[in-house]
PDB file of C-alpha atoms in Angstrom:
ATOM      1  CA  MET A   1      31.092   5.400 -22.183  1.00 47.00           C
ATOM      2  CA  ALA A   2      31.335   5.522 -18.016  1.00 47.00           C
ATOM      3  CA  SER A   3      29.247   7.914 -18.303  1.00 48.00           C
ATOM      4  CA  LEU A   4      26.352   5.903 -20.529  1.00 47.00           C
ATOM      5  CA  LEU A   5      26.822   3.188 -18.203  1.00 48.00           C
ATOM      6  CA  LEU A   6      26.737   5.673 -15.009  1.00 49.00           C
ATOM      7  CA  ALA A   7      23.593   7.715 -16.935  1.00 50.00           C
ATOM      8  CA  GLY A   8      21.499   4.259 -17.688  1.00 51.00           C
ATOM      9  CA  GLY A   9      22.346   3.050 -13.975  1.00 55.00           C
ATOM     10  CA  CYS A  10      20.221   6.516 -12.768  1.00 59.00           C
ATOM     11  CA  ALA A  11      17.759   6.647 -14.747  1.00 66.00           C
ATOM     12  CA  ARG A  12      14.542   6.449 -12.799  1.00 68.00           C
ATOM     13  CA  PRO A  13      11.760   4.115 -13.037  1.00 77.00           C
ATOM     14  CA  ASP A  14       8.750   4.269 -15.151  1.00 93.00           C
ATOM     15  CA  PRO A  15       5.890   5.485 -13.233  1.00 95.00           C
ATOM     16  CA  GLU A  16       4.126   2.356 -13.448  1.00 96.00           C
ATOM     17  CA  GLN A  17       7.252   0.653 -11.853  1.00 96.00           C
ATOM     18  CA  ALA A  18       7.712   3.434  -9.731  1.00 96.00           C
ATOM     19  CA  LEU A  19       3.362   2.618  -8.048  1.00 97.00           C
ATOM     20  CA  ARG A  20       4.273  -0.821  -7.758  1.00 97.00           C
ATOM     21  CA  ASP A  21       7.435  -0.256  -5.595  1.00 97.00           C
ATOM     22  CA  ARG A  22       5.746   1.927  -3.585  1.00 98.00           C
ATOM     23  CA  ILE A  23       2.508  -0.772  -3.232  1.00 97.00           C
ATOM     24  CA  ALA A  24       5.301  -3.135  -2.362  1.00 97.00           C
ATOM     25  CA  ALA A  25       7.320  -0.755   0.081  1.00 97.00           C
ATOM     26  CA  MET A  26       4.360  -0.629   1.700  1.00 96.00           C
ATOM     27  CA  GLN A  27       3.564  -3.751   1.989  1.00 93.00           C
ATOM     28  CA  GLU A  28       6.492  -4.585   3.313  1.00 94.00           C
ATOM     29  CA  ALA A  29       6.619  -2.260   6.512  1.00 94.00           C
ATOM     30  CA  ALA A  30       3.259  -3.869   7.240  1.00 90.00           C
ATOM     31  CA  ARG A  31       5.197  -7.455   7.299  1.00 88.00           C
ATOM     32  CA  GLU A  32       8.063  -5.287   9.446  1.00 91.00           C
ATOM     33  CA  ARG A  33       5.381  -3.549  12.037  1.00 91.00           C
ATOM     34  CA  SER A  34       6.012  -0.192  11.150  1.00 94.00           C
ATOM     35  CA  ALA A  35       3.591   1.723  11.470  1.00 95.00           C
ATOM     36  CA  SER A  36       5.252   5.201   9.652  1.00 96.00           C
ATOM     37  CA  GLY A  37       6.587   3.270   7.102  1.00 96.00           C
ATOM     38  CA  VAL A  38       2.876   1.663   5.739  1.00 96.00           C
ATOM     39  CA  LEU A  39       1.947   5.668   5.908  1.00 97.00           C
ATOM     40  CA  ALA A  40       4.336   6.858   4.218  1.00 96.00           C
ATOM     41  CA  GLY A  41       2.694   6.571   0.992  1.00 96.00           C
ATOM     42  CA  ILE A  42      -0.436   7.347   1.877  1.00 98.00           C
ATOM     43  CA  ASP A  43      -2.097  11.301   1.692  1.00 98.00           C
ATOM     44  CA  ASP A  44      -2.697  13.895   4.386  1.00 97.00           C
ATOM     45  CA  ASP A  45      -6.096  13.864   1.834  1.00 96.00           C
ATOM     46  CA  PHE A  46      -6.595  10.149   2.139  1.00 98.00           C
ATOM     47  CA  SER A  47     -10.853   8.511   2.300  1.00 98.00           C
ATOM     48  CA  GLY A  48     -11.174   4.884   3.090  1.00 97.00           C
ATOM     49  CA  PRO A  49     -14.308   3.589   4.099  1.00 95.00           C
ATOM     50  CA  HIS A  50     -16.714   4.741   6.715  1.00 94.00           C
ATOM     51  CA  GLY A  51     -14.919   8.629   6.582  1.00 95.00           C
ATOM     52  CA  LEU A  52     -12.195   6.778   7.738  1.00 97.00           C
ATOM     53  CA  ASP A  53      -8.985   9.480   6.908  1.00 98.00           C
ATOM     54  CA  ARG A  54      -5.129   8.830   6.811  1.00 98.00           C
ATOM     55  CA  GLU A  55      -5.332   9.903  11.109  1.00 98.00           C
ATOM     56  CA  GLY A  56      -7.490   6.959  11.857  1.00 97.00           C
ATOM     57  CA  LEU A  57      -5.744   4.788   9.527  1.00 96.00           C
ATOM     58  CA  GLY A  58      -3.500   4.823  11.228  1.00 96.00           C
ATOM     59  CA  ARG A  59      -4.979   4.290  14.415  1.00 96.00           C
ATOM     60  CA  LEU A  60      -5.960   1.038  12.906  1.00 92.00           C
ATOM     61  CA  VAL A  61      -2.349  -0.223  11.450  1.00 92.00           C
ATOM     62  CA  ARG A  62      -0.837   0.593  15.069  1.00 94.00           C
ATOM     63  CA  LEU A  63      -3.981  -1.455  16.483  1.00 90.00           C
ATOM     64  CA  GLN A  64      -3.578  -4.541  14.563  1.00 84.00           C
ATOM     65  CA  PHE A  65       0.409  -4.126  15.219  1.00 87.00           C
ATOM     66  CA  MET A  66      -0.625  -4.647  18.793  1.00 87.00           C
ATOM     67  CA  GLN A  67      -2.946  -6.876  18.669  1.00 82.00           C
ATOM     68  CA  HIS A  68      -0.692  -9.467  16.913  1.00 76.00           C
ATOM     69  CA  GLY A  69       2.742 -10.184  17.912  1.00 76.00           C
ATOM     70  CA  SER A  70       3.254 -10.949  13.505  1.00 78.00           C
ATOM     71  CA  VAL A  71       1.260  -9.174  10.876  1.00 79.00           C
ATOM     72  CA  GLY A  72       1.218 -11.159   7.509  1.00 81.00           C
ATOM     73  CA  VAL A  73      -0.042  -8.882   4.444  1.00 86.00           C
ATOM     74  CA  ARG A  74       0.433 -11.184   0.894  1.00 90.00           C
ATOM     75  CA  LEU A  75      -1.149  -9.325  -1.615  1.00 94.00           C
ATOM     76  CA  GLY A  76      -2.842 -10.752  -5.364  1.00 95.00           C
ATOM     77  CA  PRO A  77      -1.669  -9.629  -9.031  1.00 97.00           C
ATOM     78  CA  LEU A  78      -2.048  -5.832  -8.910  1.00 97.00           C
ATOM     79  CA  ASP A  79      -4.193  -4.568 -11.961  1.00 98.00           C
ATOM     80  CA  VAL A  80      -3.085  -1.338 -12.199  1.00 98.00           C
ATOM     81  CA  GLU A  81      -4.152   1.515 -15.094  1.00 98.00           C
ATOM     82  CA  MET A  82      -2.920   4.501 -15.082  1.00 97.00           C
ATOM     83  CA  PHE A  83      -4.131   8.383 -16.160  1.00 95.00           C
ATOM     84  CA  GLU A  84      -1.157  10.642 -16.066  1.00 88.00           C
ATOM     85  CA  GLU A  85      -0.627  11.857 -12.358  1.00 95.00           C
ATOM     86  CA  ARG A  86      -3.229   9.655 -11.230  1.00 98.00           C
ATOM     87  CA  ALA A  87      -3.815   5.362 -11.229  1.00 98.00           C
ATOM     88  CA  ARG A  88      -6.403   3.138  -9.690  1.00 98.00           C
ATOM     89  CA  VAL A  89      -4.789  -0.405  -8.503  1.00 98.00           C
ATOM     90  CA  ARG A  90      -7.597  -3.080  -7.549  1.00 98.00           C
ATOM     91  CA  PHE A  91      -6.082  -6.098  -5.861  1.00 97.00           C
ATOM     92  CA  THR A  92      -6.939  -9.071  -3.319  1.00 96.00           C
ATOM     93  CA  ALA A  93      -5.378  -9.161   0.106  1.00 93.00           C
ATOM     94  CA  VAL A  94      -4.412 -11.598   2.765  1.00 89.00           C
ATOM     95  CA  LEU A  95      -4.260 -10.416   6.124  1.00 83.00           C
ATOM     96  CA  THR A  96      -3.102 -12.654   8.758  1.00 82.00           C
ATOM     97  CA  GLY A  97      -2.206 -11.980  12.355  1.00 76.00           C
ATOM     98  CA  GLY A  98      -1.361 -14.088  15.236  1.00 65.00           C
ATOM     99  CA  SER A  99       1.673 -15.648  17.331  1.00 58.00           C
ATOM    100  CA  GLY A 100       3.546 -16.285  14.478  1.00 54.00           C
ATOM    101  CA  ARG A 101       4.353 -19.797  16.102  1.00 52.00           C
ATOM    102  CA  PHE A 102       2.416 -22.652  13.284  1.00 46.00           C
ATOM    103  CA  VAL A 103      -1.130 -20.851  11.788  1.00 47.00           C
ATOM    104  CA  PRO A 104      -2.065 -17.340  11.913  1.00 51.00           C
ATOM    105  CA  ASP A 105      -4.520 -16.855  14.402  1.00 64.00           C
ATOM    106  CA  THR A 106      -6.615 -14.807  12.532  1.00 70.00           C
ATOM    107  CA  GLY A 107      -6.906 -14.656   8.755  1.00 75.00           C
ATOM    108  CA  ARG A 108      -8.590 -12.362   6.188  1.00 83.00           C
ATOM    109  CA  ILE A 109      -9.517 -11.772   2.383  1.00 91.00           C
ATOM    110  CA  TYR A 110     -10.284  -9.124   1.223  1.00 92.00           C
ATOM    111  CA  ASN A 111     -11.079  -6.999  -2.473  1.00 97.00           C
ATOM    112  CA  VAL A 112      -9.506  -3.724  -2.647  1.00 97.00           C
ATOM    113  CA  GLU A 113      -9.512  -1.045  -4.922  1.00 98.00           C
ATOM    114  CA  THR A 114      -7.349   2.187  -4.427  1.00 98.00           C
ATOM    115  CA  ALA A 115      -7.077   5.213  -6.232  1.00 98.00           C
ATOM    116  CA  TRP A 116      -3.353   6.890  -6.184  1.00 98.00           C
ATOM    117  CA  ARG A 117      -1.809  11.066  -7.020  1.00 98.00           C
ATOM    118  CA  ARG A 118       1.521  11.326  -8.427  1.00 96.00           C
ATOM    119  CA  ASP A 119       4.066  13.848  -6.722  1.00 90.00           C
ATOM    120  CA  GLY A 120       7.133  13.271  -9.231  1.00 85.00           C
ATOM    121  CA  ASN A 121       8.679   9.922  -9.266  1.00 84.00           C
ATOM    122  CA  ASP A 122       6.470   9.773  -5.488  1.00 93.00           C
ATOM    123  CA  TRP A 123       2.452   8.311  -5.521  1.00 97.00           C
ATOM    124  CA  ARG A 124       0.427   8.123  -2.233  1.00 98.00           C
ATOM    125  CA  LEU A 125      -2.886   6.390  -2.258  1.00 98.00           C
ATOM    126  CA  ILE A 126      -5.333   9.209  -1.830  1.00 98.00           C
ATOM    127  CA  ILE A 127      -8.970   6.725  -1.417  1.00 98.00           C
ATOM    128  CA  ALA A 128      -8.849   3.078  -0.606  1.00 98.00           C
ATOM    129  CA  GLN A 129     -12.185   1.302  -0.463  1.00 97.00           C
ATOM    130  CA  TRP A 130     -12.415  -3.318   0.849  1.00 94.00           C
ATOM    131  CA  ASP A 131     -14.633  -5.650   1.324  1.00 92.00           C
TER     132      ASP A 131
END
C-alpha cells in the first residue's frame, strides 16, 4: 500500500500542466527580479519581435530590472493549444514597474502569443510576439 502511495506522489504532471508550471515559474522569477530565472525557460534558438534573440531578451529583462525598483507581471487566462511536442499559448500580460510605493510608475498591457517546444517534461519558449 505504501508503495502505491509513493508511486502516485512521484507522478509527473501532464504536459499541459508542466507548461503552465514553467510559465508560472518565469512569472515568479520576473517578480523576484531574477533575470536568470526568467531566461531559464527561454530556448537558445528563441526568436522574438524585430529579430530579438535570447541574448537580446536577456539584456531587455536586465534593463527593466535596473530601471524599476519593482516589477509586476500579471497574466490573463492562458489559452493553451497542445501539439504533441509543441504548444502555442496566448494571453494578455500587464507589466508594471516603479518604486513599489503606492502605484506603479509605468504600466502597459500586451497581447502575447508564444510557441513552446517540449524536451522530456521541460518546456522551452522558442517564439514570442507581443503588441
